[in-house]
Short mmCIF file of C-alpha atoms in Angstrom, two decimals:
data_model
loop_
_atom_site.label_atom_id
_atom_site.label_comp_id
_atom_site.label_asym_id
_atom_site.label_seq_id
_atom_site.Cartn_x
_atom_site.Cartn_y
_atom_site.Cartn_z
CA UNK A 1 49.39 22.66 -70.85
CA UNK A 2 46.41 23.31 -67.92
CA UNK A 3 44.07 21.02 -70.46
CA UNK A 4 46.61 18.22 -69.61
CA UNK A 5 47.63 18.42 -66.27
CA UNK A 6 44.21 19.54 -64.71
CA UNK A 7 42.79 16.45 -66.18
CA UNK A 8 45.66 14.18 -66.23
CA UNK A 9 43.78 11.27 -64.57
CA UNK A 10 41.10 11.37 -67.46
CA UNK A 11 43.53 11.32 -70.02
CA UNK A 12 45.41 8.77 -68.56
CA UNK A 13 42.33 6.36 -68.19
CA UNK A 14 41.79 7.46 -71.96
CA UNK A 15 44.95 6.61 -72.98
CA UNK A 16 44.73 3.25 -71.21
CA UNK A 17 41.71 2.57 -72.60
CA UNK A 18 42.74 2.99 -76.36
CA UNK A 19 45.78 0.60 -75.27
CA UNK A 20 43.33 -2.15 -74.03
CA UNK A 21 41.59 -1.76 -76.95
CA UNK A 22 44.10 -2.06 -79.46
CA UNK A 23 46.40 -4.61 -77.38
CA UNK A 24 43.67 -6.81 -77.24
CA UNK A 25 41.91 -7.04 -80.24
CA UNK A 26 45.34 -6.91 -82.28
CA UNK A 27 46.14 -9.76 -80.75
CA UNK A 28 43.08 -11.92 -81.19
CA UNK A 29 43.30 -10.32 -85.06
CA UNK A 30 46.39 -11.87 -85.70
CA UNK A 31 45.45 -14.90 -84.28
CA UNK A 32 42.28 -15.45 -86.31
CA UNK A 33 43.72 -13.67 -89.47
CA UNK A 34 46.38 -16.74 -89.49
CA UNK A 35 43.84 -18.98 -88.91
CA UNK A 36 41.16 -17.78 -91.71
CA UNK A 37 44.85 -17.50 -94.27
CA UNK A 38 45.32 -21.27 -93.11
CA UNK A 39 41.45 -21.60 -94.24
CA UNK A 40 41.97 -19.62 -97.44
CA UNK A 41 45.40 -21.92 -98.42
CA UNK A 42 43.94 -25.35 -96.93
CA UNK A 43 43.17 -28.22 -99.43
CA UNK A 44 39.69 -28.58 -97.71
CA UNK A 45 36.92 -26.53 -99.82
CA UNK A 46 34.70 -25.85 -97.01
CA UNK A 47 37.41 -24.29 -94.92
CA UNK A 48 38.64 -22.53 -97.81
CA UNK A 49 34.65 -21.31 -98.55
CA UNK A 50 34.50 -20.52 -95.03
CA UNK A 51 37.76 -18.12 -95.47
CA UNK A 52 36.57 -16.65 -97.96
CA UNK A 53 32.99 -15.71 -96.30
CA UNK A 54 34.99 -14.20 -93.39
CA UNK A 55 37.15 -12.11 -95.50
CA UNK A 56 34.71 -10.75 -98.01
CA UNK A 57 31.86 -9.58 -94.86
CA UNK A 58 34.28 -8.30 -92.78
CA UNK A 59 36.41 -6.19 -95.27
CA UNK A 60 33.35 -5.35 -96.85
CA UNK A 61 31.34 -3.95 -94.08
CA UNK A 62 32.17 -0.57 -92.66
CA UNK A 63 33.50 -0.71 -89.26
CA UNK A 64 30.63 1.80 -87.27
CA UNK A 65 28.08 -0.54 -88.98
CA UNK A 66 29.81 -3.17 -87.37
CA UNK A 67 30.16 -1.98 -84.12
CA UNK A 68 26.23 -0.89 -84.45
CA UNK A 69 25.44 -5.02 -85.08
CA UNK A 70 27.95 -5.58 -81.82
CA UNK A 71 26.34 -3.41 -79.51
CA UNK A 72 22.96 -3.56 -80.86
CA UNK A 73 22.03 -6.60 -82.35
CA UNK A 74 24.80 -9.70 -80.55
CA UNK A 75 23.35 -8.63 -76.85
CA UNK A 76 19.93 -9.67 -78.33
CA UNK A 77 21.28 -12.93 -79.92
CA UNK A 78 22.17 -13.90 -76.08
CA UNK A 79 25.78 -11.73 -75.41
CA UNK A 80 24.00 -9.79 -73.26
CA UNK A 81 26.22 -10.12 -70.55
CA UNK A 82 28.95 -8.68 -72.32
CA UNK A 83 30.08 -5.30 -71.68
CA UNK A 84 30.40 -2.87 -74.09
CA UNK A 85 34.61 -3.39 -73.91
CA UNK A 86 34.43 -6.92 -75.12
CA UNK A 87 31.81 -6.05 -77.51
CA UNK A 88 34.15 -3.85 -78.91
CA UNK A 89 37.26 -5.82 -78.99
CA UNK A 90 34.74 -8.20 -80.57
CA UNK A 91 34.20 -5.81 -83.66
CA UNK A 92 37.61 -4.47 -83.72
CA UNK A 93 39.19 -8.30 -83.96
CA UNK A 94 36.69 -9.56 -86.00
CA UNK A 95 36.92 -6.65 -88.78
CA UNK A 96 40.79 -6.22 -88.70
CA UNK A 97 41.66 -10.43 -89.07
CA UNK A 98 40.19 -9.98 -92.62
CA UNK A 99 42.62 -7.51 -93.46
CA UNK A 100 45.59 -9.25 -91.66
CA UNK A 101 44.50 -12.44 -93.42
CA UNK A 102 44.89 -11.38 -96.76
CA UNK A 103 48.07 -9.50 -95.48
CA UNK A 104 49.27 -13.09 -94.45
CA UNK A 105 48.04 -14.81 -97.19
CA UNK A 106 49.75 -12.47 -99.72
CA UNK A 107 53.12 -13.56 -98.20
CA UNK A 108 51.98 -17.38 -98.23
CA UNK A 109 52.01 -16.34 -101.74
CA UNK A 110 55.67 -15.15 -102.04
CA UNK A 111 57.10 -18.29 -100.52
CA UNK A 112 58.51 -20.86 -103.36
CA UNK A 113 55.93 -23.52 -104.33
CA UNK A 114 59.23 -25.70 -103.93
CA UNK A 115 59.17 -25.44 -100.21
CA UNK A 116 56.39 -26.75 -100.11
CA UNK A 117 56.56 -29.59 -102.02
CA UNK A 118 59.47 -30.45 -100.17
CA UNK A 119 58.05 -30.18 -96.94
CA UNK A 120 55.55 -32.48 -98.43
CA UNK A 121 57.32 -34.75 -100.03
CA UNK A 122 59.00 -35.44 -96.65
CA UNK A 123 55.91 -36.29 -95.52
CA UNK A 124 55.00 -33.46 -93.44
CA UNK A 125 51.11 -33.05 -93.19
CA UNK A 126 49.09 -29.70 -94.45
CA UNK A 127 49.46 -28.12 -90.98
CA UNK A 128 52.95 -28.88 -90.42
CA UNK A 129 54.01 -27.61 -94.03
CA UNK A 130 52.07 -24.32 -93.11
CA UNK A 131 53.33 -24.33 -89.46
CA UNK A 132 57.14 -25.34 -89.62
CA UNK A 133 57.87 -24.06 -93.41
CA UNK A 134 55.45 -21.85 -95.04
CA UNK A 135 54.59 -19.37 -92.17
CA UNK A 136 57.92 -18.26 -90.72
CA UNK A 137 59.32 -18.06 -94.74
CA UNK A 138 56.07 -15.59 -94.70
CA UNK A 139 56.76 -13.69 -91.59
CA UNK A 140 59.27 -11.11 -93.22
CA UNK A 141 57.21 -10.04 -96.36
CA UNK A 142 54.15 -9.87 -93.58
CA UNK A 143 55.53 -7.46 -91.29
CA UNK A 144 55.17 -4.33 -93.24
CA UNK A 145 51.73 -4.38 -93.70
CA UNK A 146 50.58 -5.78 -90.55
CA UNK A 147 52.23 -3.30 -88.85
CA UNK A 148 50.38 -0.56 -90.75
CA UNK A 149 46.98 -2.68 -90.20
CA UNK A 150 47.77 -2.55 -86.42
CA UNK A 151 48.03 1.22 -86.62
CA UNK A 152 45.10 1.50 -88.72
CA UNK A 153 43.14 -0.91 -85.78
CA UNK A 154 44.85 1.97 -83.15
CA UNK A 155 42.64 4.87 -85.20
CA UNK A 156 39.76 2.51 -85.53
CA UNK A 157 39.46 2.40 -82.10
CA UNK A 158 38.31 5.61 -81.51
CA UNK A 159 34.79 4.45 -82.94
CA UNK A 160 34.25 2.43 -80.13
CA UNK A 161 34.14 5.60 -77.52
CA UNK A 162 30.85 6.38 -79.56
CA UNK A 163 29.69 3.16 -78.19
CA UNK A 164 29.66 3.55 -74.31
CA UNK A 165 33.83 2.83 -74.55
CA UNK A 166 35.89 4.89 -72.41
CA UNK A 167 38.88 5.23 -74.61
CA UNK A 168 41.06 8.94 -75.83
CA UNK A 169 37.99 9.81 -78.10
CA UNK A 170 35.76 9.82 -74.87
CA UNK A 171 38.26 12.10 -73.58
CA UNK A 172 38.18 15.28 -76.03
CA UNK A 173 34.19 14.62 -75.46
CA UNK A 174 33.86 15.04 -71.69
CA UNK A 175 36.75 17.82 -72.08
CA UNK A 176 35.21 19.68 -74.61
CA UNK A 177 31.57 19.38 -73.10
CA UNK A 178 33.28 20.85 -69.96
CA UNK A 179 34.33 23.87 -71.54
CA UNK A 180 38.22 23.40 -72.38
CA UNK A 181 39.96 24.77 -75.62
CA UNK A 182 38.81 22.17 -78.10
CA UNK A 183 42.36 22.51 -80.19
CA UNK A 184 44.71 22.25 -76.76
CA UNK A 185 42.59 18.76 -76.31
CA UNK A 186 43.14 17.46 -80.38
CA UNK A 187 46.59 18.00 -79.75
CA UNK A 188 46.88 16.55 -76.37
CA UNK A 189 44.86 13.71 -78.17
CA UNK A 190 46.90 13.16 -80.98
CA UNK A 191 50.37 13.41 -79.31
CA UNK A 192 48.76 10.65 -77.39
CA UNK A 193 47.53 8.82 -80.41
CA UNK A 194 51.45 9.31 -81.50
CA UNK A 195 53.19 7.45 -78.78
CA UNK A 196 50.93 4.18 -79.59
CA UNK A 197 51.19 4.30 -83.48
CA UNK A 198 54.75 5.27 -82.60
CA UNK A 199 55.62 2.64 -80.19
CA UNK A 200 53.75 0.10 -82.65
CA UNK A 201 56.32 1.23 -85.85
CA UNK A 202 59.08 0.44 -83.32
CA UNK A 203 58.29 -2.43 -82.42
CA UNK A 204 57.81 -3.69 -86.43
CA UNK A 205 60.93 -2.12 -87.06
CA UNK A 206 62.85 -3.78 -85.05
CA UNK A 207 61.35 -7.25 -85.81
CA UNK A 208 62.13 -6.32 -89.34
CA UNK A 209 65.54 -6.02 -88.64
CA UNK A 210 65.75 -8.92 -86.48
CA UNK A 211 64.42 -11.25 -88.90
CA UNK A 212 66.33 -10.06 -91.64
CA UNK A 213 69.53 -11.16 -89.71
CA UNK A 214 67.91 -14.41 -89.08
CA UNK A 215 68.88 -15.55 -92.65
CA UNK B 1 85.65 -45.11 -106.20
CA UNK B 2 85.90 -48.79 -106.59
CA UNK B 3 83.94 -50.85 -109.09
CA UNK B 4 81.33 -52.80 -107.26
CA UNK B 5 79.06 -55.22 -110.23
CA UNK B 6 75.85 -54.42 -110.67
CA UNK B 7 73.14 -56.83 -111.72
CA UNK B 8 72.24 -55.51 -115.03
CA UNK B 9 68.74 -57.11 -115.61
CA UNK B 10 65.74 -55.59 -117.86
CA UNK B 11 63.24 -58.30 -116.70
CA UNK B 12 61.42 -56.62 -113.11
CA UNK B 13 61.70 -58.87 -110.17
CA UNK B 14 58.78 -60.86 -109.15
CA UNK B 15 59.17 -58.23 -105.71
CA UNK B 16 57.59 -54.75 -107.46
CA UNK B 17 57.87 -52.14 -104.79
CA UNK B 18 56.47 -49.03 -107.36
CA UNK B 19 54.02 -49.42 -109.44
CA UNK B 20 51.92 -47.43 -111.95
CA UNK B 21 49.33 -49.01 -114.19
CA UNK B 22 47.42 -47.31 -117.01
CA UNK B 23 48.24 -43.67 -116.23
CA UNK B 24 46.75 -41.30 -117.39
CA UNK B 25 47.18 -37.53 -116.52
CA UNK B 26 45.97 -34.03 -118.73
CA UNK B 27 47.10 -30.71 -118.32
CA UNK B 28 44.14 -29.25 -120.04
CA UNK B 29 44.17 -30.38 -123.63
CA UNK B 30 47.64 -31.34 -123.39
CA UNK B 31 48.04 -35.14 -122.42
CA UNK B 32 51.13 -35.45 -120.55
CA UNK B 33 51.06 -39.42 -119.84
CA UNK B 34 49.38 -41.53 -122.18
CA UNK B 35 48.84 -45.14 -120.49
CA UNK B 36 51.70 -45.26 -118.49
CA UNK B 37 52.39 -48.93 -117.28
CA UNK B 38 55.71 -49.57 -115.14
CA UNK B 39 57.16 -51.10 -112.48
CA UNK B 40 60.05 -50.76 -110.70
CA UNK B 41 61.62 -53.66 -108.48
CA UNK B 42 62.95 -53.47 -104.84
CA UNK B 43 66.50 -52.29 -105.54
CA UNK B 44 66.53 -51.44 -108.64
CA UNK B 45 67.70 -48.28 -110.56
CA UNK B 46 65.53 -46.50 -113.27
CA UNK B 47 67.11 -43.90 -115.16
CA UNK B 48 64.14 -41.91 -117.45
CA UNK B 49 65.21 -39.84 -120.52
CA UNK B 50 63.71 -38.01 -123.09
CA UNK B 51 63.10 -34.79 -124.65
CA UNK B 52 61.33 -31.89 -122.81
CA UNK B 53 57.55 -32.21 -122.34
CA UNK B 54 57.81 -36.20 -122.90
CA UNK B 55 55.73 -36.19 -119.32
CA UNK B 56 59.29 -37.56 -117.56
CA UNK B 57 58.91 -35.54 -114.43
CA UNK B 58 55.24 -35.14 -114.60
CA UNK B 59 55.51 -39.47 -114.13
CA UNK B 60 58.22 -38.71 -111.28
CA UNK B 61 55.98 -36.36 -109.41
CA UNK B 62 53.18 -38.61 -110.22
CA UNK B 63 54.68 -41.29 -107.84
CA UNK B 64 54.59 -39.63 -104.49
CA UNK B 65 51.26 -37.52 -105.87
CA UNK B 66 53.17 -34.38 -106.05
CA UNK B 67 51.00 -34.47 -109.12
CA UNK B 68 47.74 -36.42 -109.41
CA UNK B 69 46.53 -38.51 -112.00
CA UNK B 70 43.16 -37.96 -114.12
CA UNK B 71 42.76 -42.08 -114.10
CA UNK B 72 44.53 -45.00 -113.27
CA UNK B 73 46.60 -46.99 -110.63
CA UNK B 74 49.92 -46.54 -108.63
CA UNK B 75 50.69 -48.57 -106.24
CA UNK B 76 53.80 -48.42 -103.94
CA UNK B 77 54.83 -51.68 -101.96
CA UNK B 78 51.73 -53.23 -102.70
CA UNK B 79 49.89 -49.83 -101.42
CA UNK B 80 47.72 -47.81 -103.72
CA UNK B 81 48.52 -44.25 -103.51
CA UNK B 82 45.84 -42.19 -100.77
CA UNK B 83 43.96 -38.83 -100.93
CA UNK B 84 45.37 -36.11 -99.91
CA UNK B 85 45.46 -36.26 -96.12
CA UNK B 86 47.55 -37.69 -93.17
CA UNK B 87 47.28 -41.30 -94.69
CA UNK B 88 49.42 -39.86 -98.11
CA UNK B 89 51.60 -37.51 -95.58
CA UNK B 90 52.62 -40.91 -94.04
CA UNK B 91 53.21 -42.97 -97.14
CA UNK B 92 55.41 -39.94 -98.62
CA UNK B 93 57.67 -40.07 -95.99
CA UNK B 94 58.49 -43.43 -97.61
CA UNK B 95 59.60 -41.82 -100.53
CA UNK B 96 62.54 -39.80 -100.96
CA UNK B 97 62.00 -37.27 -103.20
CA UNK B 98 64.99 -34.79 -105.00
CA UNK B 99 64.56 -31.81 -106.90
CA UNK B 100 65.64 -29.98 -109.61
CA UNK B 101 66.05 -26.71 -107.68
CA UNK B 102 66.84 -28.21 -104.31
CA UNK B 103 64.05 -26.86 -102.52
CA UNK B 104 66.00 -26.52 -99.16
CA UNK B 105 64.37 -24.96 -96.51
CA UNK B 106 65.80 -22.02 -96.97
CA UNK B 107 65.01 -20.62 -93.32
CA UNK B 108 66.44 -23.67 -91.69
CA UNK B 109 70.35 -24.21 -91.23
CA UNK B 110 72.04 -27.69 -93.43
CA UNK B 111 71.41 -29.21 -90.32
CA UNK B 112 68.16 -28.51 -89.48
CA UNK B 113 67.25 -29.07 -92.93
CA UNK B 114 68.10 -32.99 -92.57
CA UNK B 115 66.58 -33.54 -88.89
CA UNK B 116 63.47 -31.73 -89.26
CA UNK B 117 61.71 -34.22 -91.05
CA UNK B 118 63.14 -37.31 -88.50
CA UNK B 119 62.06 -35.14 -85.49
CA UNK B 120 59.10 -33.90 -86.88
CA UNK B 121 57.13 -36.84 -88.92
CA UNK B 122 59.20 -40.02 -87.79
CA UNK B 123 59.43 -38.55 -84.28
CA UNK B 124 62.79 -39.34 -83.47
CA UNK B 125 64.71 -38.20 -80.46
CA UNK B 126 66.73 -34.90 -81.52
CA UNK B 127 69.85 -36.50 -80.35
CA UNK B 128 69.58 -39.31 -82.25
CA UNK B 129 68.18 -37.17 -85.35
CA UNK B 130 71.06 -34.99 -85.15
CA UNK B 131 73.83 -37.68 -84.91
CA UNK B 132 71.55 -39.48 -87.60
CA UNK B 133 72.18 -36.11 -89.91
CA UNK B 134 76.15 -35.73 -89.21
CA UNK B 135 76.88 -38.99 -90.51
CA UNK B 136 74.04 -38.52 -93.60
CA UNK B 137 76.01 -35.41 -94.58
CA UNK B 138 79.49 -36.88 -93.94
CA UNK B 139 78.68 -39.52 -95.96
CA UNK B 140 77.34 -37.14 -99.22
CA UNK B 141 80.71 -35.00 -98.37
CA UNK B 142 79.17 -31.78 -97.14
CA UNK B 143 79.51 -32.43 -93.22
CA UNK B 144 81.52 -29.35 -92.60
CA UNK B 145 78.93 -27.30 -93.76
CA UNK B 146 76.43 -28.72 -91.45
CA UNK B 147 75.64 -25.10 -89.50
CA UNK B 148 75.19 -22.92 -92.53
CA UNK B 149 72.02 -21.86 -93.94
CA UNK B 150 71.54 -23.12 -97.59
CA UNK B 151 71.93 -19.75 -99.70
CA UNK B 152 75.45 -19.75 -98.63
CA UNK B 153 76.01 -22.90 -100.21
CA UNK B 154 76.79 -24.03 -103.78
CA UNK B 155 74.35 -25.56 -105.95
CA UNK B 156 76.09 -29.16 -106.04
CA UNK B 157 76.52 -28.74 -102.00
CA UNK B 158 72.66 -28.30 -101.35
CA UNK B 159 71.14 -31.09 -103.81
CA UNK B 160 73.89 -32.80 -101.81
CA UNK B 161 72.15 -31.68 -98.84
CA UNK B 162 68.71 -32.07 -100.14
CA UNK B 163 69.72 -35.94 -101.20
CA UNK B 164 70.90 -36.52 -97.00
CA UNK B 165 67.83 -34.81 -96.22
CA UNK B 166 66.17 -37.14 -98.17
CA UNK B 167 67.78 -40.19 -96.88
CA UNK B 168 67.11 -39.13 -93.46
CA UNK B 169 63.72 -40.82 -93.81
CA UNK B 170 65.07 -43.94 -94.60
CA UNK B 171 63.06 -44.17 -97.84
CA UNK B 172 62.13 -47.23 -99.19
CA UNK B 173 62.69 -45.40 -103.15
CA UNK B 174 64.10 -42.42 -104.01
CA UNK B 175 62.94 -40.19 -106.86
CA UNK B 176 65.28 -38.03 -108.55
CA UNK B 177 63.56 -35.11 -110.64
CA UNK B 178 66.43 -33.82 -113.10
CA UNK B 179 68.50 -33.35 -110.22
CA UNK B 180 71.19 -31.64 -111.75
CA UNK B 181 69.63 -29.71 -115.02
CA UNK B 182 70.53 -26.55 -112.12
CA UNK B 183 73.95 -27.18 -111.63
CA UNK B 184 76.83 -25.81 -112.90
CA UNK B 185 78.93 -28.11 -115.15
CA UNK B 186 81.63 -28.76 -112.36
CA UNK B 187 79.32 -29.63 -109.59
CA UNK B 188 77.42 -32.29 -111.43
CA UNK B 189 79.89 -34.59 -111.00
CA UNK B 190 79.86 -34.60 -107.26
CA UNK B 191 76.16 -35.24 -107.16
CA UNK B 192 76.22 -37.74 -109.82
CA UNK B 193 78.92 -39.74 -107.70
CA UNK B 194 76.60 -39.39 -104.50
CA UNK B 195 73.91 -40.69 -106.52
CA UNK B 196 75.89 -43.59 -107.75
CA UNK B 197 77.17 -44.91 -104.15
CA UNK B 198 73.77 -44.77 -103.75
CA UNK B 199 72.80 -46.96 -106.44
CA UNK B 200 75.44 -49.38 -105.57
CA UNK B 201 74.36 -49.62 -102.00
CA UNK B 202 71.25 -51.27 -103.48
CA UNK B 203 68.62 -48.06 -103.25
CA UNK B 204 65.99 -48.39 -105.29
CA UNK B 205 65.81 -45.52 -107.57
CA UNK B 206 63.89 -43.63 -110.24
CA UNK B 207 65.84 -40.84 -111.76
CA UNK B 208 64.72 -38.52 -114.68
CA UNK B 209 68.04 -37.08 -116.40
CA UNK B 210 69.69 -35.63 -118.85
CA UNK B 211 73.18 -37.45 -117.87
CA UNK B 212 73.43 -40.40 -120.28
CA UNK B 213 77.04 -41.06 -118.46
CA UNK B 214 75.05 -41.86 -115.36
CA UNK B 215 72.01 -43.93 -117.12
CA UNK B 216 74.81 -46.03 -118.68
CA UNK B 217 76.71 -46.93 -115.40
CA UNK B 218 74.35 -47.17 -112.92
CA UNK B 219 70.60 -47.99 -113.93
CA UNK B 220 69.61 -51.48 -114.85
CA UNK B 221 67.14 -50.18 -116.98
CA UNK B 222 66.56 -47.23 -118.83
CA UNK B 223 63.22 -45.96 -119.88
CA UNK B 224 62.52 -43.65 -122.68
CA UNK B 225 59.76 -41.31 -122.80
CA UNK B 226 58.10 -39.23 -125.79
CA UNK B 227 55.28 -37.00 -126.11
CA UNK B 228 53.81 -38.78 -122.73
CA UNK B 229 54.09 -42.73 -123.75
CA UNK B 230 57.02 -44.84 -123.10
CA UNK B 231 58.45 -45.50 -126.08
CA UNK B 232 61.09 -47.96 -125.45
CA UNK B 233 62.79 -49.64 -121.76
CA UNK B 234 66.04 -51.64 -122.21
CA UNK B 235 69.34 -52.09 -120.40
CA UNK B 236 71.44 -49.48 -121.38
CA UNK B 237 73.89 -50.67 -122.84
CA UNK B 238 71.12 -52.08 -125.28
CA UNK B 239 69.36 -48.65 -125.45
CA UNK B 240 72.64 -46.77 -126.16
CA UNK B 241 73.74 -49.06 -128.43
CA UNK B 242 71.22 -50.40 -130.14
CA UNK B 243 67.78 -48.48 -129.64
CA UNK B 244 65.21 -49.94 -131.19
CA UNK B 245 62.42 -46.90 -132.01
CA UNK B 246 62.95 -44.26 -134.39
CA UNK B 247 61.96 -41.85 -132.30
CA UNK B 248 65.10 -42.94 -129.62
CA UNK B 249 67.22 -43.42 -132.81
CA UNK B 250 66.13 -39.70 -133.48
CA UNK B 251 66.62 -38.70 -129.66
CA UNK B 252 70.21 -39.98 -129.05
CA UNK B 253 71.59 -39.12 -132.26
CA UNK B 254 71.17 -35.50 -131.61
CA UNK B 255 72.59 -35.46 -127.96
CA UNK B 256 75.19 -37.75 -128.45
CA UNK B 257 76.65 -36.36 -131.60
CA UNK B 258 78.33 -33.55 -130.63
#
């Protein structure tokens, strides 16, 4: 209990520092993993080559090596006024939009090829069909696993306190340089690791239930 | 339903508002339209028969490029059929286009389902969309149903749905692609009938059945399709009676003995 409440402000600043992270760059993931599934289903080659590209680097890479090319290599290729923080959201968006685009495009893929041919045969354009009548048909089968990718981007987050972030990982390392029991911290850190995978499943619950009403 | 004559001519009007010239299309080695040449005149009704795989709704599709062609020309009101892109999105709003499986929007209530494509690609008011849609599915008998979603509507209800949805373009031709091969025996009447106060209020129509009652009372022509060539077009009550290939001798002998 001490290893808490003696350092409560630290932990808290930890805590809101993982929340930052993850708010942030989860939502500019799922805003550029709809865009690059858009790419990937779009009747324009380069797009679609361009989709691909994305995807296949970003999956591909591992995350730290990532981060490395953010913190090292884009301040050299003229970011250098960004702070470490946005570097990091940088990485963390970048690398988690491939997954969530190949989550969304895998429910593109569940939606009848009828709707779309409706949509247009009604004369609806490629964005519109997408937009009005592909996308929100998608949004149930989607939800699952971009709710686990958003958890996964909550863990992955914890690389960037090796990178000058000052998120929960940074925590257990000033704590456990300054002498505290190194087991009370991991559990202080993972109950608070717990109440933002936690509050994420929530959230993805409910929508779940929501939308399945909506029918 | 009272009788209203038709005009029952084979000969296309001088006025051609669809058509296709020298077709060809491939799905690998198959060779689903061989040379296709027709035209269809403002107002007039098209019925296309013919076995399964004679390329019938492959030519359907064809016309609003739901399926493109390997060579070839189809023109519609004097308009040669565009890329893909916002020039084709526009000139498919033009044509009304009905499907075998409805293909309602399925997240969308009836009533969104018919004002969607006013508000969204004609940009119409919503007001006037919506009032535009009441009357649209009054008229094809379903206007009661307007705030239900489609699933928890019958078959024959939603391709009546899908056929006001349709409408709600004001299409200059409507394409019907086997719009009731889905539907249980007792709702194909209701469509058909929508279909035919259709016909009779002067739409111009190409429909690919299986209902030789409808080809005989409302087309002015029929057209019959085999192994992707037109084999024969006639009036119907030529074709029915008197078919001149073998291979439409062969056809209607074994659907209409039964």
């Amino acid at each position: 209990m001490n290893v808490l409440l003696d350092n409560f402000a630290l932990f808290r600043e930890g805590f809101l520092g993982t929340v930052e992270l993850t708010a942030l760059s989860g939502a500019i993931a799922l805003v550029l993993g709809v865009i690059m599934a858009a790419f990937r289903v779009s009747p324009v080659p380069p797009l679609r080559a361009f989709g691909t590209v994305w995807v296949t680097l970003l999956r591909n890479t591992p995350l730290t090596l990532l981060f490395f090319i953010a913190a090292l290599v884009l301040p050299r290729l003229g970011l250098n006024t960004w702070s470490f923080f946005r570097l990091a959201v940088l990485a963390l968006s970048c690398y988690t939009s491939a997954f969530i685009c190949e989550a969304v495009r895998s429910g593109i893929n569940t939606v009848p090829l009828g709707q779309a041919e409706a949509a247009r045969s009604l004369g609806m354009t490629f964005t519109q069909t997408l937009r009005l009548i592909i996308l929100p048909q998608a949004t149930r089968t989607v939800l699952p696993p971009i709710g686990s990718l958003l958890i996964a981007l909550t863990k992955n987050s914890a690389i960037a306190g090796g990178f000058s972030v000052f998120e929960l990982f940074s925590v257990q390392k000033t704590l456990g340089e300054e002498g505290y029991n190194i087991f009370a911290i991991f559990i202080w850190v993972a109950v608070a690791y717990l109440i933002i995978t936690l509050f994420i499943s929530a959230v993805f619950r409910l929508l779940e239930t929501r939308l399945a009403v909506a029918r | 339903m009272t009788e209203v004559p038709v005009p029952k001519d084979a000969v296309p009007a001088a006025d051609d508002l669809v058509v296709l010239k020298d077709v060809n299309k491939h799905f690998g080695a198959l060779h689903v339209l061989q040379d296709i040449n027709l035209s269809i005149g403002r107002g007039e009704v098209v019925v296309v028969i013919g076995p399964s795989g004679s390329g019938k709704s492959t030519l359907c599709r064809a016309v609003n490029r739901l399926e493109t062609i390997d060579s070839g020309l189809i023109t519609i009101d004097g308009k040669p059929l565009p890329q893909e892109g916002k020039e084709l999105a526009r000139l498919r709003a033009d044509v009304g286009m009905v499907f075998q499986s409805f293909n309602l929007f399925a997240h969308k209530t009836v009533l969104e389902n018919v004002t969607l494509g006013q508000v969204k690609v004609r940009k119409a008011g919503k007001k006037a969309a919506e009032e535009r849609a009441r009357s649209l599915l009054d008229r094809v008998g379903v206007g009661s149903q307007a705030d239900k979603y489609p699933a928890q509507l019958s078959g024959g209800q939603q391709q009546r749905v899908a056929i006001a949805r349709a409408l709600a373009m004001e299409p200059k031709v409507m394409l019907f692609d086997e719009p009731t091969s889905a539907l249980d025996p007792e709702m194909i009447n209701e469509v058909l009938e929508v279909m035919q106060q259709l016909a009779r209020d002067g739409m111009t129509m190409v429909v690919v059945t299986h209902e030789m009652g409808f080809a005989r009372s409302a087309a002015n022509r029929v057209v019959f399709m085999a192994d992707g060539r037109i084999v024969e077009q006639a009036t119907p009550d030529q074709f029915f009676s008197n078919p001149r290939s073998d291979r439409a001798k062969d056809f209607l002998s074994k659907i209409l003995h039964h």
